[in-house]
PDB file of C-alpha atoms and ligand atoms in Angstrom:
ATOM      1  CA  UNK J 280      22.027  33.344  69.244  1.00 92.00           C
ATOM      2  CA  UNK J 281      25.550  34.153  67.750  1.00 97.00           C
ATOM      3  CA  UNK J 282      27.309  31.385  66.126  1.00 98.00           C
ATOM      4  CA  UNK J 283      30.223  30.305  68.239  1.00 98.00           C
ATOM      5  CA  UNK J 284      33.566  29.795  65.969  1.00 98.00           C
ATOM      6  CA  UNK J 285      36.826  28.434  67.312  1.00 99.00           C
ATOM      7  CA  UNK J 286      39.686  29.180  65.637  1.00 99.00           C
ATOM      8  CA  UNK J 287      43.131  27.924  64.692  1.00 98.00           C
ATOM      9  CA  UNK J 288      46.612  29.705  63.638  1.00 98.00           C
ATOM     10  CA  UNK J 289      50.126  28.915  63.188  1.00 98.00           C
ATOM     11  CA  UNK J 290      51.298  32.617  62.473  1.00 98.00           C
ATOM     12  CA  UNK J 291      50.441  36.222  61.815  1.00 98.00           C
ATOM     13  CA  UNK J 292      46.470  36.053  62.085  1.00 98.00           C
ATOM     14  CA  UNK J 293      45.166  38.165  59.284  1.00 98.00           C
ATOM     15  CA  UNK J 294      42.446  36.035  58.579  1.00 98.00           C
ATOM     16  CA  UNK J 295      41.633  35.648  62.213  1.00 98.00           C
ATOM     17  CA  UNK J 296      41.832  39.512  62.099  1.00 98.00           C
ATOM     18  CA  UNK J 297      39.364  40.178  59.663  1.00 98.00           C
ATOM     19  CA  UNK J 298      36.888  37.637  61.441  1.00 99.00           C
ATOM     20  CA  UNK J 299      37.391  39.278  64.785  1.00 98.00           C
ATOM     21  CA  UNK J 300      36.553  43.113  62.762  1.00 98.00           C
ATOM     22  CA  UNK J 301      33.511  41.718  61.478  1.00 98.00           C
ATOM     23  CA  UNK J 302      32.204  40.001  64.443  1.00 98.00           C
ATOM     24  CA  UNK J 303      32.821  43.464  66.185  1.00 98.00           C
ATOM     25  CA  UNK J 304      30.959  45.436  63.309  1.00 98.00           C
ATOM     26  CA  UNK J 305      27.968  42.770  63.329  1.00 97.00           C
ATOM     27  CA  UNK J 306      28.635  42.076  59.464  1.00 98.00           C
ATOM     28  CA  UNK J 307      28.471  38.616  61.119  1.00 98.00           C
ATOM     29  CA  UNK J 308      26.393  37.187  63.458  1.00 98.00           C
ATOM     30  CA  UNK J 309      29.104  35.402  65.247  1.00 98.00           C
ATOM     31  CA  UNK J 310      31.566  35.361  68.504  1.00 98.00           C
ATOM     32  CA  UNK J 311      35.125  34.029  68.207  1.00 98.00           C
ATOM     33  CA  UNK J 312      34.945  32.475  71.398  1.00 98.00           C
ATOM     34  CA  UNK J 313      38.588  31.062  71.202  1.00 98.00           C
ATOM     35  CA  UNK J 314      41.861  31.285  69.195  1.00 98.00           C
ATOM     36  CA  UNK J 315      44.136  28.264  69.713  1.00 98.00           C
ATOM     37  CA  UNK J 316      47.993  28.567  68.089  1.00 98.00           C
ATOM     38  CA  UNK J 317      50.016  25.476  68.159  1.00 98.00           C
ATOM     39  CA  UNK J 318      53.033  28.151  68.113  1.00 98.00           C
ATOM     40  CA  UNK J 319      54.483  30.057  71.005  1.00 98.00           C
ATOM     41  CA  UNK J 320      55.184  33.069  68.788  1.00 98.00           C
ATOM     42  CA  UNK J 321      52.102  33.414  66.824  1.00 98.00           C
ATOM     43  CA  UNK J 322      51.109  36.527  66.225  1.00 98.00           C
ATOM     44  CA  UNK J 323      47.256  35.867  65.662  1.00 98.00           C
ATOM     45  CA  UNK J 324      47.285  35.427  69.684  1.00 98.00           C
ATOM     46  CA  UNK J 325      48.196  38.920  69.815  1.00 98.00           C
ATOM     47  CA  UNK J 326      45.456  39.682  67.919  1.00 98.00           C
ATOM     48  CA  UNK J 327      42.944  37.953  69.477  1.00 98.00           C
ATOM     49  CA  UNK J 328      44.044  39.159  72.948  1.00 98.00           C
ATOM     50  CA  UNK J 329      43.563  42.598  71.916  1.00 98.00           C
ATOM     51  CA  UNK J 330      40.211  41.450  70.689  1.00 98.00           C
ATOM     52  CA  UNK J 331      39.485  40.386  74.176  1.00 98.00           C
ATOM     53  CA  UNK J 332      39.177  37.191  72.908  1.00 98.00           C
ATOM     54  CA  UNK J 333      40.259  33.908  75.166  1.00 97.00           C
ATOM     55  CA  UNK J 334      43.661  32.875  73.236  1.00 98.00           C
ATOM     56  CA  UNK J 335      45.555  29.571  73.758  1.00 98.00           C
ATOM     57  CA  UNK J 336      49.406  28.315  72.796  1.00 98.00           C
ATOM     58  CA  UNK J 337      48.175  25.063  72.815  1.00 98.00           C
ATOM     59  CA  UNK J 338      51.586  22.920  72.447  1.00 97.00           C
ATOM     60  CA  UNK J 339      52.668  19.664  71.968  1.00 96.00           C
ATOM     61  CA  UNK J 340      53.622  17.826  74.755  1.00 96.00           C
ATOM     62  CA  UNK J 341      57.200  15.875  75.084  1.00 94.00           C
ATOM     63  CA  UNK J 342      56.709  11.810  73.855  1.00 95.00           C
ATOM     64  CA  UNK J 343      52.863  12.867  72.614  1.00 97.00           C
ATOM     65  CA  UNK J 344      51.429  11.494  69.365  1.00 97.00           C
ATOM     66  CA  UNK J 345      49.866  13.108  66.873  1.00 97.00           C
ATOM     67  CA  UNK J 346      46.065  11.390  68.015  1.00 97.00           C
ATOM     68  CA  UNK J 347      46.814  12.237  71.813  1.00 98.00           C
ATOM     69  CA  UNK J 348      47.704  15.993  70.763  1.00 98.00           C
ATOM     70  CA  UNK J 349      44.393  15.575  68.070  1.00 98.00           C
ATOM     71  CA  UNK J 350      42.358  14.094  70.963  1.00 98.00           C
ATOM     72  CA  UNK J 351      43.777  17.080  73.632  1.00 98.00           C
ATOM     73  CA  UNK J 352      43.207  19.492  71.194  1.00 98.00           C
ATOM     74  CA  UNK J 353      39.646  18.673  70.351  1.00 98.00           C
ATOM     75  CA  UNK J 354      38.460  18.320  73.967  1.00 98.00           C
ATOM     76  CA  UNK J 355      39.603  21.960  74.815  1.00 98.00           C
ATOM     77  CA  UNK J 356      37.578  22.836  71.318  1.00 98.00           C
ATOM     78  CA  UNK J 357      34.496  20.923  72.655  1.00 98.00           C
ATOM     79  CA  UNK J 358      34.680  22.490  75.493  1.00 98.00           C
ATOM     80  CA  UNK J 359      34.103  26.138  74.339  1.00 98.00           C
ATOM     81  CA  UNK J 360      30.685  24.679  72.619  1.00 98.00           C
ATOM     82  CA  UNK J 361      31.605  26.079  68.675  1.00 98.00           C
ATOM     83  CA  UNK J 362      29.521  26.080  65.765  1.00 98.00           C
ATOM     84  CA  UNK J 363      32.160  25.764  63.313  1.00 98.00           C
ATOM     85  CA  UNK J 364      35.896  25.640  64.071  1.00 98.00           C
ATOM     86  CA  UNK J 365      37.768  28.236  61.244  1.00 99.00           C
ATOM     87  CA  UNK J 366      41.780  27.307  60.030  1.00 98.00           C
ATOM     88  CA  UNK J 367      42.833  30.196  59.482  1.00 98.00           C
ATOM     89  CA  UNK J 368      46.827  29.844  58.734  1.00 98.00           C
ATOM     90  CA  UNK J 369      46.992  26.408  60.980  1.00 98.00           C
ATOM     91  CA  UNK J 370      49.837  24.749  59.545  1.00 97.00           C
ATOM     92  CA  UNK J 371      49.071  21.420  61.026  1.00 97.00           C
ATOM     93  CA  UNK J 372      47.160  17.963  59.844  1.00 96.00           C
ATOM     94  CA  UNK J 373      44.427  17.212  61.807  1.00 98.00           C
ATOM     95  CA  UNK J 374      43.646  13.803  62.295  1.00 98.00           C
ATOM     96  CA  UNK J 375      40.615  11.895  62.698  1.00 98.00           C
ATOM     97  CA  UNK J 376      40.925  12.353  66.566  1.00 98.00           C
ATOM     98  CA  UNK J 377      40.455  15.372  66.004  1.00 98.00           C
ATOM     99  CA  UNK J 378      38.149  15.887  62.931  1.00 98.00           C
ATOM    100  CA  UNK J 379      35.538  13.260  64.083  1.00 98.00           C
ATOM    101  CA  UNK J 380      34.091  15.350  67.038  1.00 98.00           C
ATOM    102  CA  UNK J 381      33.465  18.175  64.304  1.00 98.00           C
ATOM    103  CA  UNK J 382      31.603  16.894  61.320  1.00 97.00           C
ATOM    104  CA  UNK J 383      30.928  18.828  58.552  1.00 97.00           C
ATOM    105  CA  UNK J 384      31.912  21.856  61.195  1.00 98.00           C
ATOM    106  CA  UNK J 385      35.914  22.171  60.317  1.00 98.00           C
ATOM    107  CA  UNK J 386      36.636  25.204  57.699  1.00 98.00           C
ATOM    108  CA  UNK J 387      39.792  26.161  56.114  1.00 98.00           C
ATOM    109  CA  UNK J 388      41.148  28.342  53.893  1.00 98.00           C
ATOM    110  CA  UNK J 389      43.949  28.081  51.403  1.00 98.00           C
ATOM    111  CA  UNK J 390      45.590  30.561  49.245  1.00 98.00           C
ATOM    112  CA  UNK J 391      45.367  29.076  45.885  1.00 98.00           C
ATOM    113  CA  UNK J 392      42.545  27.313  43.601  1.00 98.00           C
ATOM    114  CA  UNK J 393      41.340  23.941  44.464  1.00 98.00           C
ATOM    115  CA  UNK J 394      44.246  21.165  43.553  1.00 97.00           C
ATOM    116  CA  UNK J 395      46.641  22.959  43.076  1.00 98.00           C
ATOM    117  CA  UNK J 396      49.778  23.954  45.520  1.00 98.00           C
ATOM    118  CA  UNK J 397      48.687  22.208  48.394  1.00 97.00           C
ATOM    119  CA  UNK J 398      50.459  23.083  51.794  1.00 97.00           C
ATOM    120  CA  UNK J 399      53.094  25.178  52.973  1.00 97.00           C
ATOM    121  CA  UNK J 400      54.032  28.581  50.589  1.00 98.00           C
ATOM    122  CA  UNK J 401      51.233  28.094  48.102  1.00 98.00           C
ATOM    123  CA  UNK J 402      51.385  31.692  47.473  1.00 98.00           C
ATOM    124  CA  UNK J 403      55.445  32.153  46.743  1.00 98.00           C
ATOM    125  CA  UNK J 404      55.044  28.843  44.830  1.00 98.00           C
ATOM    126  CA  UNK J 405      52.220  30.483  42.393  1.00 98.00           C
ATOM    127  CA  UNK J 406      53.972  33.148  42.075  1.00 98.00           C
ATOM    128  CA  UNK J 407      57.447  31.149  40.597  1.00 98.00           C
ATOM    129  CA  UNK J 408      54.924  29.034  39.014  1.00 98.00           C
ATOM    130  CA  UNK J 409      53.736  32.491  36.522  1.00 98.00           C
ATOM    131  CA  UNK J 410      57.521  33.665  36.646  1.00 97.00           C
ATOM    132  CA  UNK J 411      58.316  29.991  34.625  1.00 97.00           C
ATOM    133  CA  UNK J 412      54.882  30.975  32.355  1.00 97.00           C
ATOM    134  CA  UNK J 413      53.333  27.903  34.035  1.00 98.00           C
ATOM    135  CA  UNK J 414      50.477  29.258  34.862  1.00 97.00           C
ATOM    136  CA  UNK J 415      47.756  32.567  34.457  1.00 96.00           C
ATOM    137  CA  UNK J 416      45.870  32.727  37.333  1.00 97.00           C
ATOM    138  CA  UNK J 417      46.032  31.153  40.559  1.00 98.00           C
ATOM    139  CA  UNK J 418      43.388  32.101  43.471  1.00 98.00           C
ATOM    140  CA  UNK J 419      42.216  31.486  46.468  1.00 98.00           C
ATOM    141  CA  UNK J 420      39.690  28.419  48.045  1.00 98.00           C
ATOM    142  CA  UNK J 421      37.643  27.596  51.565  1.00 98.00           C
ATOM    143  CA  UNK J 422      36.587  24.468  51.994  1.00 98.00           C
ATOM    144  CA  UNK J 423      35.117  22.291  54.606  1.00 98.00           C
ATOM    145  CA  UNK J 424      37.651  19.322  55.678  1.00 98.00           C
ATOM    146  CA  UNK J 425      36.774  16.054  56.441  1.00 97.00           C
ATOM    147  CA  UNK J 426      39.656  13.782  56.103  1.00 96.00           C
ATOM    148  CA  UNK J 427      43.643  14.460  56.224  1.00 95.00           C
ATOM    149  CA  UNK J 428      43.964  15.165  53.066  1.00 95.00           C
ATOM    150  CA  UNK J 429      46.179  18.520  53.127  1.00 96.00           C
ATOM    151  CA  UNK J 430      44.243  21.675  51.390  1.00 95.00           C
ATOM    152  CA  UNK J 431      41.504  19.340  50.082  1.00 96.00           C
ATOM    153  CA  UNK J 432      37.060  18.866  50.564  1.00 97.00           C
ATOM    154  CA  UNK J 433      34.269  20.015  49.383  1.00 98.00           C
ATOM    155  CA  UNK J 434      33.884  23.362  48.289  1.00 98.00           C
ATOM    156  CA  UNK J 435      32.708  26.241  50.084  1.00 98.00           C
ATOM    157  CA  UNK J 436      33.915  29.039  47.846  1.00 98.00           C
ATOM    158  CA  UNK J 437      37.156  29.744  45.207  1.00 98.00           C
ATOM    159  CA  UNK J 438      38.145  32.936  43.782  1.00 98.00           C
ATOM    160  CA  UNK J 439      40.440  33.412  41.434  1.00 98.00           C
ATOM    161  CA  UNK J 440      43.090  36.117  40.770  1.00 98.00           C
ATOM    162  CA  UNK J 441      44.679  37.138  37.426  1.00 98.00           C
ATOM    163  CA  UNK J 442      48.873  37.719  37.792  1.00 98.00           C
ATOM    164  CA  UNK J 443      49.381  41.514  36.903  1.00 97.00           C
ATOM    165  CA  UNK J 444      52.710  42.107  34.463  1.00 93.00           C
ATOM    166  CA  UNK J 445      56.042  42.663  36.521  1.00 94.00           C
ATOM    167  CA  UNK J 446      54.008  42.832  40.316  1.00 97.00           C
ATOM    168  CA  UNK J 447      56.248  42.310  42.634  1.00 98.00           C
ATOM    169  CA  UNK J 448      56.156  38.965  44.974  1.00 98.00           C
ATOM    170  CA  UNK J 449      55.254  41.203  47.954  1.00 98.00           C
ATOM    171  CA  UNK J 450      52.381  43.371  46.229  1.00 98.00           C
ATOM    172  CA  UNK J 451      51.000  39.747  44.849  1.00 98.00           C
ATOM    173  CA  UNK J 452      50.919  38.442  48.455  1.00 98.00           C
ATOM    174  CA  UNK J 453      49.287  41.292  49.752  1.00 98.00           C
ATOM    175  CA  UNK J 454      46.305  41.168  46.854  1.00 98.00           C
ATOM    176  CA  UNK J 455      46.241  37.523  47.712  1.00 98.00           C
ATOM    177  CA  UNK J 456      45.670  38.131  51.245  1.00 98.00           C
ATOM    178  CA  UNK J 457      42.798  40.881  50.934  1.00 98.00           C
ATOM    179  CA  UNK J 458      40.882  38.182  48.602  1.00 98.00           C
ATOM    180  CA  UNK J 459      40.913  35.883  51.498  1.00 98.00           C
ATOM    181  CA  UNK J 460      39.878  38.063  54.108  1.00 98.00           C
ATOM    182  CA  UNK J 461      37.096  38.866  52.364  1.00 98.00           C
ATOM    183  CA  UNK J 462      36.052  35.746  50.681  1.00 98.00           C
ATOM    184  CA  UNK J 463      36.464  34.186  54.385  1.00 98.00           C
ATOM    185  CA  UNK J 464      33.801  36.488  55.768  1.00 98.00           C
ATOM    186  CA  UNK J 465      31.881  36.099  52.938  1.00 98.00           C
ATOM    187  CA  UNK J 466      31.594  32.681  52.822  1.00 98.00           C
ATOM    188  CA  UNK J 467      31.084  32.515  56.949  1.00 98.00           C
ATOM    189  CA  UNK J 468      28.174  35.379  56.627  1.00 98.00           C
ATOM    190  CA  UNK J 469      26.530  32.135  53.874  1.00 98.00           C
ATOM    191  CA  UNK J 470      27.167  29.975  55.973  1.00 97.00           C
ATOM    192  CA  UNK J 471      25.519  31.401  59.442  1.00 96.00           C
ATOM    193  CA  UNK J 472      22.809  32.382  57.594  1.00 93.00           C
ATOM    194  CA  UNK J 473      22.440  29.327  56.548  1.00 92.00           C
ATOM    195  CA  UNK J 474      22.735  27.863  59.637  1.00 84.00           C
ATOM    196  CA  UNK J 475      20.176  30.233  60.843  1.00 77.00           C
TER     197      UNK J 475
HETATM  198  C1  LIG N 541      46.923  32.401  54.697  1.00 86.83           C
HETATM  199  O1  LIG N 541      47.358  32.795  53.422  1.00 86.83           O
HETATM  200  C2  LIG N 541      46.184  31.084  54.641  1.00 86.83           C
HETATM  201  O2  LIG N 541      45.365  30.945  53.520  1.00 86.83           O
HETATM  202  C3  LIG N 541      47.335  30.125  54.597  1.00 86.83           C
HETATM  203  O3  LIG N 541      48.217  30.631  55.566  1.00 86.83           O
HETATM  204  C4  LIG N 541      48.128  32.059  55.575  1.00 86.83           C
HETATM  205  C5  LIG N 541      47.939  32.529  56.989  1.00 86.83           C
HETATM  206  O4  LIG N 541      47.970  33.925  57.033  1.00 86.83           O
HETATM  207  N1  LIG N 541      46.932  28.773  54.839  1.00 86.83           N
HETATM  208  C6  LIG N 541      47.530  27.744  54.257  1.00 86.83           C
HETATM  209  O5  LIG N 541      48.490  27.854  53.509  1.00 86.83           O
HETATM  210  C7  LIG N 541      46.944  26.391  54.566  1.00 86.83           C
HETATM  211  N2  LIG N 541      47.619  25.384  53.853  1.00 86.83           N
HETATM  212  P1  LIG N 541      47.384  34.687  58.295  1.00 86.83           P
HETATM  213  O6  LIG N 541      48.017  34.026  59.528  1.00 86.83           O
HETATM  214  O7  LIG N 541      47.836  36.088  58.137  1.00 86.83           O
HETATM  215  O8  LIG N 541      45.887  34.535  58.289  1.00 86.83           O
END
């Protein structure tokens, strides 16, 4: 049977993309059976509906906490039956309401090595971090999430990336990006097998 993922997005879906060629071309043994955005103009649903994949703006309501949303959201999750659920670019704490249904089972990736830049523009913020001569190399981590901490849990897989002379900001994010998509399908071909 084909591991089921669930996935979530905030924005251009890149990541989701690369899951959704690789599920086509069997490099894994998986089915995205649904892509949930909590944004209205997120491109990943775009993606996914070209995929022919189910594909959700699943929004806040008006007066809704962040545990209703959590326990909203994880009931629709539930109900497509996944294996694993994959952030991919969801720019969003998940709470306990939501995390506790999915043990061990929640995956996300994060453009930069293990604590270090945590949250929003990790990649920009590496990048100014070199320009100062802060740092060498920054990188790129998945890891499984099992509490709110933002960008943070055990390990799945880093890889890091050396800063090449005078690169421009754009060129950097783009390198960036292609070590994610494939240490994300990487690390999800482990993983099934594993599973398997
Ligand atoms: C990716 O770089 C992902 O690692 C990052 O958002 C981007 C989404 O791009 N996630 C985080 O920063 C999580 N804190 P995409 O929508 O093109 O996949």
């Amino acid at each position: 049977m084909k591991t089921r993922l669930v996935v979530l997005i905030s924005g251009n879906g890149s990541n989701l993309q690369a899951i959704l060629d690789a599920c086509k071309s069997g490099e894994l043994d998986a089915v995205v059976v649904s892509v949930i955005s909590n944004k209205a103009d997120a491109y990943g649903l775009v993606r996914a509906k070209n995929a022919g994949v189910d594909a959700i703006h699943f929004a806040k309501l008006e007066n809704e906490t962040r545990q209703e949303y959590d326990t909203r959201l994880a009931d629709y999750a539930s109900a497509c039956l996944p294996d694993f659920i994959i952030l991919a670019g969801w720019m969003r704490i998940l709470t306990f309401a939501f995390l506790n249904h999915f043990p061990n089972r929640v995956i996300n990736i994060h453009p930069a090595l293990p604590n270090t830049f945590p949250g929003t523009h990790a990649i920009e913020r590496a990048y100014e971090a070199h320009q100062r001569g802060e740092i060498t190399q920054t990188g790129v981590m998945i890891h499984l999430v099992p509490d709110e901490g933002v960008d943070d849990g055990p390990l799945l897989a880093t890889q890091e990336i050396n800063f090449i002379q005078n690169e421009s900001l754009e060129d950097f994010e783009s390198r960036v990006h292609q070590v994610e998509h494939e240490l994300l399908v990487n690390t999800l071909k482990k993983i099934i097998k594993e599973k398997q």
